PDB file of C-alpha atoms in Angstrom:
ATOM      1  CA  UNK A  20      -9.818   3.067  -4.446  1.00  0.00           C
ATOM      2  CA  UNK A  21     -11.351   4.149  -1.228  1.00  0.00           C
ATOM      3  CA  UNK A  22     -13.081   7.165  -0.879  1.00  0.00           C
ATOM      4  CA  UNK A  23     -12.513  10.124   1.753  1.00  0.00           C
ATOM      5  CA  UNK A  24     -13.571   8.472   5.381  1.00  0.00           C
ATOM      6  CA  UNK A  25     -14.582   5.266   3.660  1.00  0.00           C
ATOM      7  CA  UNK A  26     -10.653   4.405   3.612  1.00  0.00           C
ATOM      8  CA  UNK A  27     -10.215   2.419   6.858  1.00  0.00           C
ATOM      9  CA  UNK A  28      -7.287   1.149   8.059  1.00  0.00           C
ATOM     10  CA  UNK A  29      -7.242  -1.911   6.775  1.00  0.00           C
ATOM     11  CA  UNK A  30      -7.407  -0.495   2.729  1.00  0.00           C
ATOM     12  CA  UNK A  31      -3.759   1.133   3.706  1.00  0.00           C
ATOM     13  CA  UNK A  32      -0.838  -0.854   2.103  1.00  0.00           C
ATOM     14  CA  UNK A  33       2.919   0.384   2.975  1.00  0.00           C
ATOM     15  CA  UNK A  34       5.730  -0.324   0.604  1.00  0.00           C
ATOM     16  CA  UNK A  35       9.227   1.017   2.134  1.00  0.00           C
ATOM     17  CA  UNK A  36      11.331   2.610  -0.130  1.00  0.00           C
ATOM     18  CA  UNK A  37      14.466   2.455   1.039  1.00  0.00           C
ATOM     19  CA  UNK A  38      15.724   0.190   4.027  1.00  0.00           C
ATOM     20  CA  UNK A  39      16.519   3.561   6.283  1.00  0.00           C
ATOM     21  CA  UNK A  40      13.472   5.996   5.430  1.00  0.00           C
ATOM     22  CA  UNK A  41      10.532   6.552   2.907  1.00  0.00           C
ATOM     23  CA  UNK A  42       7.595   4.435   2.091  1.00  0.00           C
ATOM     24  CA  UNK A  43       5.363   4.725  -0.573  1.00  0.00           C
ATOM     25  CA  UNK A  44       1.601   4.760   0.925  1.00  0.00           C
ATOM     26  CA  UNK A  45      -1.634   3.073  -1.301  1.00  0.00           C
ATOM     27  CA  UNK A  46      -5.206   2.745  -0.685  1.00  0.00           C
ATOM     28  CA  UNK A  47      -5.663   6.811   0.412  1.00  0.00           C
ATOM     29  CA  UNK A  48      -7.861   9.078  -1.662  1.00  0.00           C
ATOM     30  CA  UNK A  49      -6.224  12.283   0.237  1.00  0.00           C
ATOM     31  CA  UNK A  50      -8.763  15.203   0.883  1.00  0.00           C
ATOM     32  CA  UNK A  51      -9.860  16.770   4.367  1.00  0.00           C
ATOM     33  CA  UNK A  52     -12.594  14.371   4.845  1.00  0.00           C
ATOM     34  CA  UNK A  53     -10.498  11.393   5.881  1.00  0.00           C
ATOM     35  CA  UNK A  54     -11.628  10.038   9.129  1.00  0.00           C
ATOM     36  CA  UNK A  55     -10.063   9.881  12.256  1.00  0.00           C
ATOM     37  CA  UNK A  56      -8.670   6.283  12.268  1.00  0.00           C
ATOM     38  CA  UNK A  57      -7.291   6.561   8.895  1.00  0.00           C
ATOM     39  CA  UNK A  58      -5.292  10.029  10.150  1.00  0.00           C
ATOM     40  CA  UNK A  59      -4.179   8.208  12.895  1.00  0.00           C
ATOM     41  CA  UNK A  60      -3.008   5.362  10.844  1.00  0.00           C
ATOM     42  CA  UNK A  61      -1.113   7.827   7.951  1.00  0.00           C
ATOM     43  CA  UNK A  62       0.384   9.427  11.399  1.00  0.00           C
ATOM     44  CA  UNK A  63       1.181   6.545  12.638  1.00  0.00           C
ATOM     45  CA  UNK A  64       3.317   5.323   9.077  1.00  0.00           C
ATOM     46  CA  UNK A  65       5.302   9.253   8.564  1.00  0.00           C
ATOM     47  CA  UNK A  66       6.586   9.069  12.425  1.00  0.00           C
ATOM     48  CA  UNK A  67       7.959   5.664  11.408  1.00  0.00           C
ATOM     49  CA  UNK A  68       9.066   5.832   7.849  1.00  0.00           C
ATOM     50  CA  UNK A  69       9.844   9.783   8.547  1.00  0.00           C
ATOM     51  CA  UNK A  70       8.600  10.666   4.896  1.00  0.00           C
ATOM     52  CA  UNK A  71       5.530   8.930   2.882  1.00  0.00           C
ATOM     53  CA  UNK A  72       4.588   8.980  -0.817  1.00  0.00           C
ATOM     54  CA  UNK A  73       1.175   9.038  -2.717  1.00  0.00           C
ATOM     55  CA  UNK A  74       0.652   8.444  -5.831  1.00  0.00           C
ATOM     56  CA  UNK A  75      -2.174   9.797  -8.583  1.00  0.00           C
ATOM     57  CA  UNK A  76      -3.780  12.286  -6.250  1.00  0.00           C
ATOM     58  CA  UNK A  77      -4.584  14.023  -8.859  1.00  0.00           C
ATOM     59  CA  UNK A  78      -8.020  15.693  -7.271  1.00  0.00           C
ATOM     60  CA  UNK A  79      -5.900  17.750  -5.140  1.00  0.00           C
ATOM     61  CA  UNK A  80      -6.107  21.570  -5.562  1.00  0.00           C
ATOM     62  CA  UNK A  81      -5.143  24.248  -3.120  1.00  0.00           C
ATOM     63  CA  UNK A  82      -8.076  24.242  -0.692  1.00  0.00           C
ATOM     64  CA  UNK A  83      -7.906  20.109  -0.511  1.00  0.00           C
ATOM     65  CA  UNK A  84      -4.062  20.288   0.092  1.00  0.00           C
ATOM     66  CA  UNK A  85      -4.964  22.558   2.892  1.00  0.00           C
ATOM     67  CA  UNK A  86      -7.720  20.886   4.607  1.00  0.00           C
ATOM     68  CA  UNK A  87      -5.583  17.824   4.425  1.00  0.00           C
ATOM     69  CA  UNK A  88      -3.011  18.994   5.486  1.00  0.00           C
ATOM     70  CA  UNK A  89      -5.207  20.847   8.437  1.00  0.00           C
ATOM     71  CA  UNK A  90      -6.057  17.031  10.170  1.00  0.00           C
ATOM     72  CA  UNK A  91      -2.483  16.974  11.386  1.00  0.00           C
ATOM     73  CA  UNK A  92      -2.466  20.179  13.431  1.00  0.00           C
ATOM     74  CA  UNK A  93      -2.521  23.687  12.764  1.00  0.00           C
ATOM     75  CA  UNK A  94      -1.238  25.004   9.498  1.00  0.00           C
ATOM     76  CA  UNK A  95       1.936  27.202   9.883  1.00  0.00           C
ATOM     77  CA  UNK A  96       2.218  30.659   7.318  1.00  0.00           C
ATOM     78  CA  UNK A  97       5.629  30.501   6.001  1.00  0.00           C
ATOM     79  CA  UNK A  98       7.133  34.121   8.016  1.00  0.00           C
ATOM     80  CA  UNK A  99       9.391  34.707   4.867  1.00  0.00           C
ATOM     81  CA  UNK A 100       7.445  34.354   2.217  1.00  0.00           C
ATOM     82  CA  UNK A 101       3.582  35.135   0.932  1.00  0.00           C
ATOM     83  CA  UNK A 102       1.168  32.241   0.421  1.00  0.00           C
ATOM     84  CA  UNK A 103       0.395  31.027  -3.405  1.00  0.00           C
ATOM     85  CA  UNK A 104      -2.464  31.633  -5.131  1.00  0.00           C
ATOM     86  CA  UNK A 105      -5.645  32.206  -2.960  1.00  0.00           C
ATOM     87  CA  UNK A 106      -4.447  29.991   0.101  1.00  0.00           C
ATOM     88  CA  UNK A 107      -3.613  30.760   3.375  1.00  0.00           C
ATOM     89  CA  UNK A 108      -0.473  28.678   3.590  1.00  0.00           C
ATOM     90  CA  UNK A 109       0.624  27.199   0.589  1.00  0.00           C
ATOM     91  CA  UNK A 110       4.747  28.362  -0.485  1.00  0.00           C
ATOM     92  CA  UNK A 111       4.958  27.884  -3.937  1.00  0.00           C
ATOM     93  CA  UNK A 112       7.958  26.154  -4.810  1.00  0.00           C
ATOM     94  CA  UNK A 113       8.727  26.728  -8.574  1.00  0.00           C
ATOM     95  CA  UNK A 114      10.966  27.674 -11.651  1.00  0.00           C
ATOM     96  CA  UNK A 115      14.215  26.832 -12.760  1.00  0.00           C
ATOM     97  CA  UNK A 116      17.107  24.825 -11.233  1.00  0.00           C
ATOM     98  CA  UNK A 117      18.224  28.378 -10.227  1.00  0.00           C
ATOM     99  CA  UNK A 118      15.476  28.760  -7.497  1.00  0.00           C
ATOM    100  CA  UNK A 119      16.065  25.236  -6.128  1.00  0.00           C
ATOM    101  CA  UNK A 120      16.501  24.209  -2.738  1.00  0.00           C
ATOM    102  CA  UNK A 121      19.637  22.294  -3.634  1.00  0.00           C
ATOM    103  CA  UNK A 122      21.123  21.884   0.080  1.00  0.00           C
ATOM    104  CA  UNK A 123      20.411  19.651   2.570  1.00  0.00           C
ATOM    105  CA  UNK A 124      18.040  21.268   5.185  1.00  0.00           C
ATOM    106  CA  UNK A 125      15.420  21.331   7.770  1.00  0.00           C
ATOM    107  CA  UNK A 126      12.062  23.739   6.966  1.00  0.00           C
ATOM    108  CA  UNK A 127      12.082  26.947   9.613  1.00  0.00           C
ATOM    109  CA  UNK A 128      14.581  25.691  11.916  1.00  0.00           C
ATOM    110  CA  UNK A 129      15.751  29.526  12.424  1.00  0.00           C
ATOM    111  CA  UNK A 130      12.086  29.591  14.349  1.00  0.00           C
ATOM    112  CA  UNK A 131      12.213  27.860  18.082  1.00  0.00           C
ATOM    113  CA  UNK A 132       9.035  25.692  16.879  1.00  0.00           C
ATOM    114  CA  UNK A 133       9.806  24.364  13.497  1.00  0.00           C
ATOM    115  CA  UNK A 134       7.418  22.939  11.234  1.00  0.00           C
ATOM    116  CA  UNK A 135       5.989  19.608  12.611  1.00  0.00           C
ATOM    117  CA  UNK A 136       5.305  18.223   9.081  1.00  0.00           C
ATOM    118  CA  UNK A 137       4.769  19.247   5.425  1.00  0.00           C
ATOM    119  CA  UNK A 138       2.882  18.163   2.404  1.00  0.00           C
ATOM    120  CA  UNK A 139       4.507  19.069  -0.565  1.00  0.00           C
ATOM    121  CA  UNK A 140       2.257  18.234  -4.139  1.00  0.00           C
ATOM    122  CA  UNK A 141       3.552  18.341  -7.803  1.00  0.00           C
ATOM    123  CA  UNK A 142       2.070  20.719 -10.001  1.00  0.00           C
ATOM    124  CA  UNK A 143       4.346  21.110 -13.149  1.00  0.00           C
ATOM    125  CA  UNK A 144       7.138  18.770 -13.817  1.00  0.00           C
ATOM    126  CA  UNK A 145      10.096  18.741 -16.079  1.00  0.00           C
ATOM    127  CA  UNK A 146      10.368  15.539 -18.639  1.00  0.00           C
ATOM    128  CA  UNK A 147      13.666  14.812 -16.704  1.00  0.00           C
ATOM    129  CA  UNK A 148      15.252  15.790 -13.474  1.00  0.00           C
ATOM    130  CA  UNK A 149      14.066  17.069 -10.612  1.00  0.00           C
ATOM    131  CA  UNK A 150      13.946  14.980  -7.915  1.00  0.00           C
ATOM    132  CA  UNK A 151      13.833  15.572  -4.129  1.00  0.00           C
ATOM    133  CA  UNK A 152      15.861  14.119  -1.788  1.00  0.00           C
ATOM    134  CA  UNK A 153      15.123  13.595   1.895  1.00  0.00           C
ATOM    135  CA  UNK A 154      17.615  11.873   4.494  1.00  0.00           C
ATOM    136  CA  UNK A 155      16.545  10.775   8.113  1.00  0.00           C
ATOM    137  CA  UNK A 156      17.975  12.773  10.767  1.00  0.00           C
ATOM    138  CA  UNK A 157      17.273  10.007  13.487  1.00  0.00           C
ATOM    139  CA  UNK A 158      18.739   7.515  12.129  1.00  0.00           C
ATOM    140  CA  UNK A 159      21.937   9.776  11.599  1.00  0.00           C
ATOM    141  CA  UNK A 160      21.812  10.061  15.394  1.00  0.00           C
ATOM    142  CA  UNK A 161      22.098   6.422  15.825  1.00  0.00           C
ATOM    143  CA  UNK A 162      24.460   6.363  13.578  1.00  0.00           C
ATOM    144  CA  UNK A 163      26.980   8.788  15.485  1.00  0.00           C
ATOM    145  CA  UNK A 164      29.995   6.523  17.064  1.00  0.00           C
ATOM    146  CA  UNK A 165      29.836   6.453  20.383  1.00  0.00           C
ATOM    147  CA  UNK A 166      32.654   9.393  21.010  1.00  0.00           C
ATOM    148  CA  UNK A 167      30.903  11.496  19.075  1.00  0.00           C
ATOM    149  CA  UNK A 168      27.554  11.240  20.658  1.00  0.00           C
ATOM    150  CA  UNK A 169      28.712  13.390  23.906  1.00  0.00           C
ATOM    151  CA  UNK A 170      29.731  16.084  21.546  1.00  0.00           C
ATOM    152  CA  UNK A 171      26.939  16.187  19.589  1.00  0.00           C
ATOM    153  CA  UNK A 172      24.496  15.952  22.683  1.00  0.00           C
ATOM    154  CA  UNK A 173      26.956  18.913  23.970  1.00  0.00           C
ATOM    155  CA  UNK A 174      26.096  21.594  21.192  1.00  0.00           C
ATOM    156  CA  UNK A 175      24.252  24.199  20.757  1.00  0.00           C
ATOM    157  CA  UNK A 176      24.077  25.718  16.823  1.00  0.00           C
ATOM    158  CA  UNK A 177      22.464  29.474  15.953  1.00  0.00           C
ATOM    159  CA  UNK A 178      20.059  29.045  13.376  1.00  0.00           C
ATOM    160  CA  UNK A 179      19.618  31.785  10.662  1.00  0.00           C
ATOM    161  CA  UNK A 180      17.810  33.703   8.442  1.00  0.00           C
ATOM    162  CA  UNK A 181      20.660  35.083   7.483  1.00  0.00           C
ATOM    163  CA  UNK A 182      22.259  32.328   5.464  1.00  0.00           C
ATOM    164  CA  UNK A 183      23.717  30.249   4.693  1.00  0.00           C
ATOM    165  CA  UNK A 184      26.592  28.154   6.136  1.00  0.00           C
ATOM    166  CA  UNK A 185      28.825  26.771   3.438  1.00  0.00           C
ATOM    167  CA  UNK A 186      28.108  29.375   0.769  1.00  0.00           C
ATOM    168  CA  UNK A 187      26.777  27.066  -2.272  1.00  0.00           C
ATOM    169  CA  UNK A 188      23.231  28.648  -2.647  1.00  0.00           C
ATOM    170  CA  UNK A 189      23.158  30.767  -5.716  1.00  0.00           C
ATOM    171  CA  UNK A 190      23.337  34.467  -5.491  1.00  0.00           C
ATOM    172  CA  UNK A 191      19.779  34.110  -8.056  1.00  0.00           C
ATOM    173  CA  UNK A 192      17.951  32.237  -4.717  1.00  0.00           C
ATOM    174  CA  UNK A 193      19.517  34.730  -2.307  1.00  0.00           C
ATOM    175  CA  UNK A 194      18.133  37.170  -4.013  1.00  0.00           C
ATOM    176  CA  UNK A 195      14.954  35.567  -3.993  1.00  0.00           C
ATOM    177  CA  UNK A 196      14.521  34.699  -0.424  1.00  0.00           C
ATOM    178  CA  UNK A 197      15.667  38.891  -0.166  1.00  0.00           C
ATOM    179  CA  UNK A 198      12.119  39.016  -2.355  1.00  0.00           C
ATOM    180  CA  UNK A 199      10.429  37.323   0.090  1.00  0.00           C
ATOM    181  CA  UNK A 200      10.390  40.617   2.793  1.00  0.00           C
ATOM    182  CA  UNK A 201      10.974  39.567   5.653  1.00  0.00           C
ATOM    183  CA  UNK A 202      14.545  37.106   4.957  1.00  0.00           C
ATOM    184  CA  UNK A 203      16.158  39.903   4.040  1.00  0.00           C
ATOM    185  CA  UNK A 204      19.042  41.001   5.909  1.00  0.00           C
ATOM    186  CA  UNK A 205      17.296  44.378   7.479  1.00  0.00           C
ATOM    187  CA  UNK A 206      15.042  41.326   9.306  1.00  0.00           C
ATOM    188  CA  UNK A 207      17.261  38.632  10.415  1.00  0.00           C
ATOM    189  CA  UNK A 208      15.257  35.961  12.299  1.00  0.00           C
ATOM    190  CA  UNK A 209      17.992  33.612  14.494  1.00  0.00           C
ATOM    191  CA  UNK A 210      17.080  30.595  16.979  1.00  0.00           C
ATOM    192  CA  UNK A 211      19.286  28.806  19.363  1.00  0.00           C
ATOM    193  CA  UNK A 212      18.808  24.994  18.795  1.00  0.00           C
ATOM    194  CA  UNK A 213      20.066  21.780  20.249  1.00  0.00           C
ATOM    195  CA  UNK A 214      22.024  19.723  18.305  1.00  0.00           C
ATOM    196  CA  UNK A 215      20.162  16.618  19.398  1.00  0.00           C
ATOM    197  CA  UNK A 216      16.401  16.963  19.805  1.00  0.00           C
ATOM    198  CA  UNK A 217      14.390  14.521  21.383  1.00  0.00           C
ATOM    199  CA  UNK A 218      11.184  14.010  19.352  1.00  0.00           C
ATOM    200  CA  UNK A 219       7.882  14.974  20.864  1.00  0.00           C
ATOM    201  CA  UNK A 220       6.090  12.223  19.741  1.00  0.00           C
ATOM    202  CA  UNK A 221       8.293   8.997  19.085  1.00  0.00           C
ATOM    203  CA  UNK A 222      10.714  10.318  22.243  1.00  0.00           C
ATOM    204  CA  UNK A 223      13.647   9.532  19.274  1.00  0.00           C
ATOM    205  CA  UNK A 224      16.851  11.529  19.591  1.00  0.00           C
ATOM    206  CA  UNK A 225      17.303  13.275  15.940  1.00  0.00           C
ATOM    207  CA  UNK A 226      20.109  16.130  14.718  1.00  0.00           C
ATOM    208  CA  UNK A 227      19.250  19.149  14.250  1.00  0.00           C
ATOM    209  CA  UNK A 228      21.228  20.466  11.634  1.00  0.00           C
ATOM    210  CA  UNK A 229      21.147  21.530   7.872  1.00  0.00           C
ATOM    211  CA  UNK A 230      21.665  25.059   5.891  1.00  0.00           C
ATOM    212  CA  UNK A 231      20.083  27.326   8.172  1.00  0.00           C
ATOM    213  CA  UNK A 232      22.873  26.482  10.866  1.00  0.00           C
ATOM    214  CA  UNK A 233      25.540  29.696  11.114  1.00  0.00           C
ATOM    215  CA  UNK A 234      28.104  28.440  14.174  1.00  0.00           C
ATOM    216  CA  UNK A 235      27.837  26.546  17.139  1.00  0.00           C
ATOM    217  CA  UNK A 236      27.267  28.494  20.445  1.00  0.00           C
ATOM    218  CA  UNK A 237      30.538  29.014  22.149  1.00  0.00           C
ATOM    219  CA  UNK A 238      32.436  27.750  18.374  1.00  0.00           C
ATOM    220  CA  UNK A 239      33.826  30.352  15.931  1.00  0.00           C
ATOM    221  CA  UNK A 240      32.917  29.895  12.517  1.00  0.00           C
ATOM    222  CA  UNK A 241      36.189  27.506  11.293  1.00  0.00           C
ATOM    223  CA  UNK A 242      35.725  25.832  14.242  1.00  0.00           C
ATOM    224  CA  UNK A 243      32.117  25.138  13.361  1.00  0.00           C
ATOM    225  CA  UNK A 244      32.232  24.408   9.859  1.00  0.00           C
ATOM    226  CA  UNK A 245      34.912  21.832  10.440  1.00  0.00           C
ATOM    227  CA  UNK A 246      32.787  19.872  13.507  1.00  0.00           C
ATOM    228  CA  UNK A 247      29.086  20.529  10.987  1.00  0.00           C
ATOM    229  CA  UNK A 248      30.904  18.863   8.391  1.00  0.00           C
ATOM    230  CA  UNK A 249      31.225  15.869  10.461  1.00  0.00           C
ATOM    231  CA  UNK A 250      28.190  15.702  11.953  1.00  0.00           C
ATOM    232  CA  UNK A 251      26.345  16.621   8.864  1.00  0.00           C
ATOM    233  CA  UNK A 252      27.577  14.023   6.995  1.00  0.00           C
ATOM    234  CA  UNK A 253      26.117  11.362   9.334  1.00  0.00           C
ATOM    235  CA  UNK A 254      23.031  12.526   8.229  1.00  0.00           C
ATOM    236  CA  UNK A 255      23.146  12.720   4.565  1.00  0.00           C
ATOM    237  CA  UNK A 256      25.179   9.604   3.886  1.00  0.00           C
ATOM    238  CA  UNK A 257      23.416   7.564   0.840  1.00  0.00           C
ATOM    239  CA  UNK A 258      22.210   4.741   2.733  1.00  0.00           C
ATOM    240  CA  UNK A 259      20.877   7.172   5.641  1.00  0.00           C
ATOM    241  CA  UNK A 260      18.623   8.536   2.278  1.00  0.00           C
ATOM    242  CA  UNK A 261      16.063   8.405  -0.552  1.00  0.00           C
ATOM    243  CA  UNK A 262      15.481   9.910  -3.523  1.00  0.00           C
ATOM    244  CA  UNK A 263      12.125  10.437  -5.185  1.00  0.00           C
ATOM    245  CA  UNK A 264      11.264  10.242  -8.895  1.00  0.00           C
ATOM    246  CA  UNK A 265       8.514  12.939  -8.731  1.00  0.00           C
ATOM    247  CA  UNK A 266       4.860  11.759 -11.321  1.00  0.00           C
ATOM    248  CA  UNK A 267       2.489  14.089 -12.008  1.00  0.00           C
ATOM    249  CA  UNK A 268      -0.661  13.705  -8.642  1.00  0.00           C
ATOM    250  CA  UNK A 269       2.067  13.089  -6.304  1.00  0.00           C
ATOM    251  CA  UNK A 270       2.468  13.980  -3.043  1.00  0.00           C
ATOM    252  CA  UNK A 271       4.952  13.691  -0.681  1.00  0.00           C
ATOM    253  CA  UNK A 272       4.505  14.547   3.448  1.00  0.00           C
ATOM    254  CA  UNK A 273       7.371  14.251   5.833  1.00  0.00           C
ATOM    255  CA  UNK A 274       8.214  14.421   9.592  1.00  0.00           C
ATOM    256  CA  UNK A 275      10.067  17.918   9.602  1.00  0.00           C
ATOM    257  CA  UNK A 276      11.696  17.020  13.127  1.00  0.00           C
ATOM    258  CA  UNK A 277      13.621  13.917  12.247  1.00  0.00           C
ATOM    259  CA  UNK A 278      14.224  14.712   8.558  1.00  0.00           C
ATOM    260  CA  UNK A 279      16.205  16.950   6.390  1.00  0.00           C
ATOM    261  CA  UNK A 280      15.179  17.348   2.803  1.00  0.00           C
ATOM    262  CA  UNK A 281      16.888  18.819  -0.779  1.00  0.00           C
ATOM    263  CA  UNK A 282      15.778  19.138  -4.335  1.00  0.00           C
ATOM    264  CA  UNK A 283      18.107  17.853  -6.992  1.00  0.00           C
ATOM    265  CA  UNK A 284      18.695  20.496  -9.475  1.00  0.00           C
ATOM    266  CA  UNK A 285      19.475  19.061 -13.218  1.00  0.00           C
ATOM    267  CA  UNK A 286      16.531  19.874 -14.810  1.00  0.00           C
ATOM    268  CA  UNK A 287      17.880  23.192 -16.477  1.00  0.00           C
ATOM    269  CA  UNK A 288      14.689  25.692 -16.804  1.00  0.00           C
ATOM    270  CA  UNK A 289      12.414  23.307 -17.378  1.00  0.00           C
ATOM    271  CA  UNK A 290       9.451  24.501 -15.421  1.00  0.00           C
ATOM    272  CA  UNK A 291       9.077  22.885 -12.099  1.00  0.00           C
ATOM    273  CA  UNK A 292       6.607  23.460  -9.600  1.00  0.00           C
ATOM    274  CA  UNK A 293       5.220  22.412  -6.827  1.00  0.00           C
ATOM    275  CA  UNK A 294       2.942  23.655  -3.596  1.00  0.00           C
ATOM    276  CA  UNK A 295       3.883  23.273   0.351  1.00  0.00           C
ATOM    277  CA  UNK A 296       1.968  23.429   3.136  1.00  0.00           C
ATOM    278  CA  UNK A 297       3.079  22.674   6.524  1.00  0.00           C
ATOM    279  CA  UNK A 298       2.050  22.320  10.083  1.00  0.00           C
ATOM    280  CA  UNK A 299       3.004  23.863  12.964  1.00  0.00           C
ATOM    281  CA  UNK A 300       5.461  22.223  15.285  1.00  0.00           C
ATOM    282  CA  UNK A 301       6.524  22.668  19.197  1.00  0.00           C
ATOM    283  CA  UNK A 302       9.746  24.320  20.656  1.00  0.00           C
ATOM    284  CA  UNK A 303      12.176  21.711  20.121  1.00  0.00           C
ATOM    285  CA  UNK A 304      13.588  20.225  23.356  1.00  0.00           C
ATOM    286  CA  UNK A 305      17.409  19.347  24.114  1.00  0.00           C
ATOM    287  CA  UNK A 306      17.718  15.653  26.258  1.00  0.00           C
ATOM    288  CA  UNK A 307      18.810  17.743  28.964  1.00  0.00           C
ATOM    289  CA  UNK A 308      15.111  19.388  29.276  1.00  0.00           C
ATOM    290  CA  UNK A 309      16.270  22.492  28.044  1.00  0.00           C
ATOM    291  CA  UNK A 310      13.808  24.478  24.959  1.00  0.00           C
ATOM    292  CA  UNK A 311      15.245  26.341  22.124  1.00  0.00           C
ATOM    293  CA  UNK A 312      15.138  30.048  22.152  1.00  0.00           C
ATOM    294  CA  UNK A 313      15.220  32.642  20.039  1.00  0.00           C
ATOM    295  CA  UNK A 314      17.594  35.459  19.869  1.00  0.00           C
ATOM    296  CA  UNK A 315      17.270  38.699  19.754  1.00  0.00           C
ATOM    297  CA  UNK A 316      18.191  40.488  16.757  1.00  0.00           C
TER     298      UNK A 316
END
């Protein structure tokens, strides 16, 4: 197995998951060492494959998750909730099914610059269950029919803090995103998003969509839940995703912009838990030029 910045480019094999997103990555001992042609390769794989797997990282603690995760840019501190452990900005993501992101969506998109990527390693994992889910929001784009494209390039959707669209989270992870300080209601935190992003890096059109959306601008909220529903479904459609079987010393990373993501929760209260760090992203942009912007509140 190479080692740190002895893993060159050429040590990197890629095995796709799925035909429409994910790709398991080998020949990477992850760690903040990794030299620059190997970052730019990893890079280079997550803005294709939108979300990358590695396997038996098991050397991995806090500070190496950070400083890995550090060679992509900046790392973001989650505004909602405080970082685990002794990190800077690491979200622990734990306990029962109860506290499970179980809907499809996009991290921080009720912030004008959401997370550019994420790193998410597994800790503690049930015997069964407990899967996450990721679907690529791109592709979903593509996948629009040509009517529906206008529309979509059209709207404008208020992102939230104070969630969530279709009502399914549980009142137990409402009330813990109300532990969290600032995503309580007395602090509501609301962005004004294109629908359709175009990608900073690839220059790919994506949706911008998911759980934090409230309404479209200019839509009331029947209105909106009846064209989200729609245009949602585009993107989580199962060939549009994949699902990963998590192993203990894996890690996952994913392109935040052209992704959304869910965890699948059947693993009862089996303890589950895993660490996310993430790095900060740019103001998305509309096709039109326009920035997102965030609302007062």
């Amino acid at each position: 197995m190479p080692q740190g910045a002895q893993a060159g480019e050429r040590d990197i094999e890629v095995l796709p998951v799925t035909g429409a997103i994910g790709a398991e990555v080998r020949g990477v001992r992850l760690s903040g060492d990794l030299d620059a042609e190997t970052v730019a390769r990893i890079r280079a794989i997550l803005l294709e494959h939108k979300v990358i797997f590695f396997r038996d990282q098991h050397h991995l603690d806090d500070a190496a998750q950070e400083a890995f995760s550090a060679l992509f840019g900046d790392l973001q501190k989650h505004p909602m909730a405080r970082a685990a452990g002794q990190s800077e900005a690491l979200l622990d993501l734990g306990a029962s099914e109860a506290f499970a992101a179980s809907i499809w969506h996009t991290d921080m998109t009720f912030l004008p610059d959401p997370a550019a990527f994420a790193v998410l390693r597994a800790m503690e994992l049930p015997p069964v269950g407990g899967d996450t889910m990721w679907a690529n929001a791109a592709n979903a784009y593509r996948r629009l029919p040509e009517p529906l494209k206008p529309l979509a390039e059209s709207l404008w959707a208020i992102h939230s803090t104070d969630f969530d669209f279709d009502g399914t989270f549980t009142a137990t992870y409402k009330a813990r995103m109300r532990d969290y300080g600032a995503g309580g209601r007395q602090h509501v935190v609301r962005t004004e998003h294109p629908v359709v992003q175009v990608h900073p890096e690839t220059g790919e059109r994506s949706l911008i969509l998911g759980s934090w959306v409230k309404r479209f601008v200019g839509l009331n909220n029947s209105d909106s839940a009846k064209i989200f529903e729609v245009l949602q479904s585009y993107v989580t459609e199962p060939e549009n995703t994949v699902r990963w079987t998590w192993r203990p010393g894996d890690v996952a990373m994913w392109d935040n912009r052209a992704t959304q993501h869910r965890s699948v929760p059947d693993h009862g209260n089996a303890p589950r838990q895993l660490r996310r760090s993430t790095v900060l992203g740019t103001v998305a942009t509309a096709i039109d030029g326009q920035k997102s912007r965030r609302l007062d509140t």
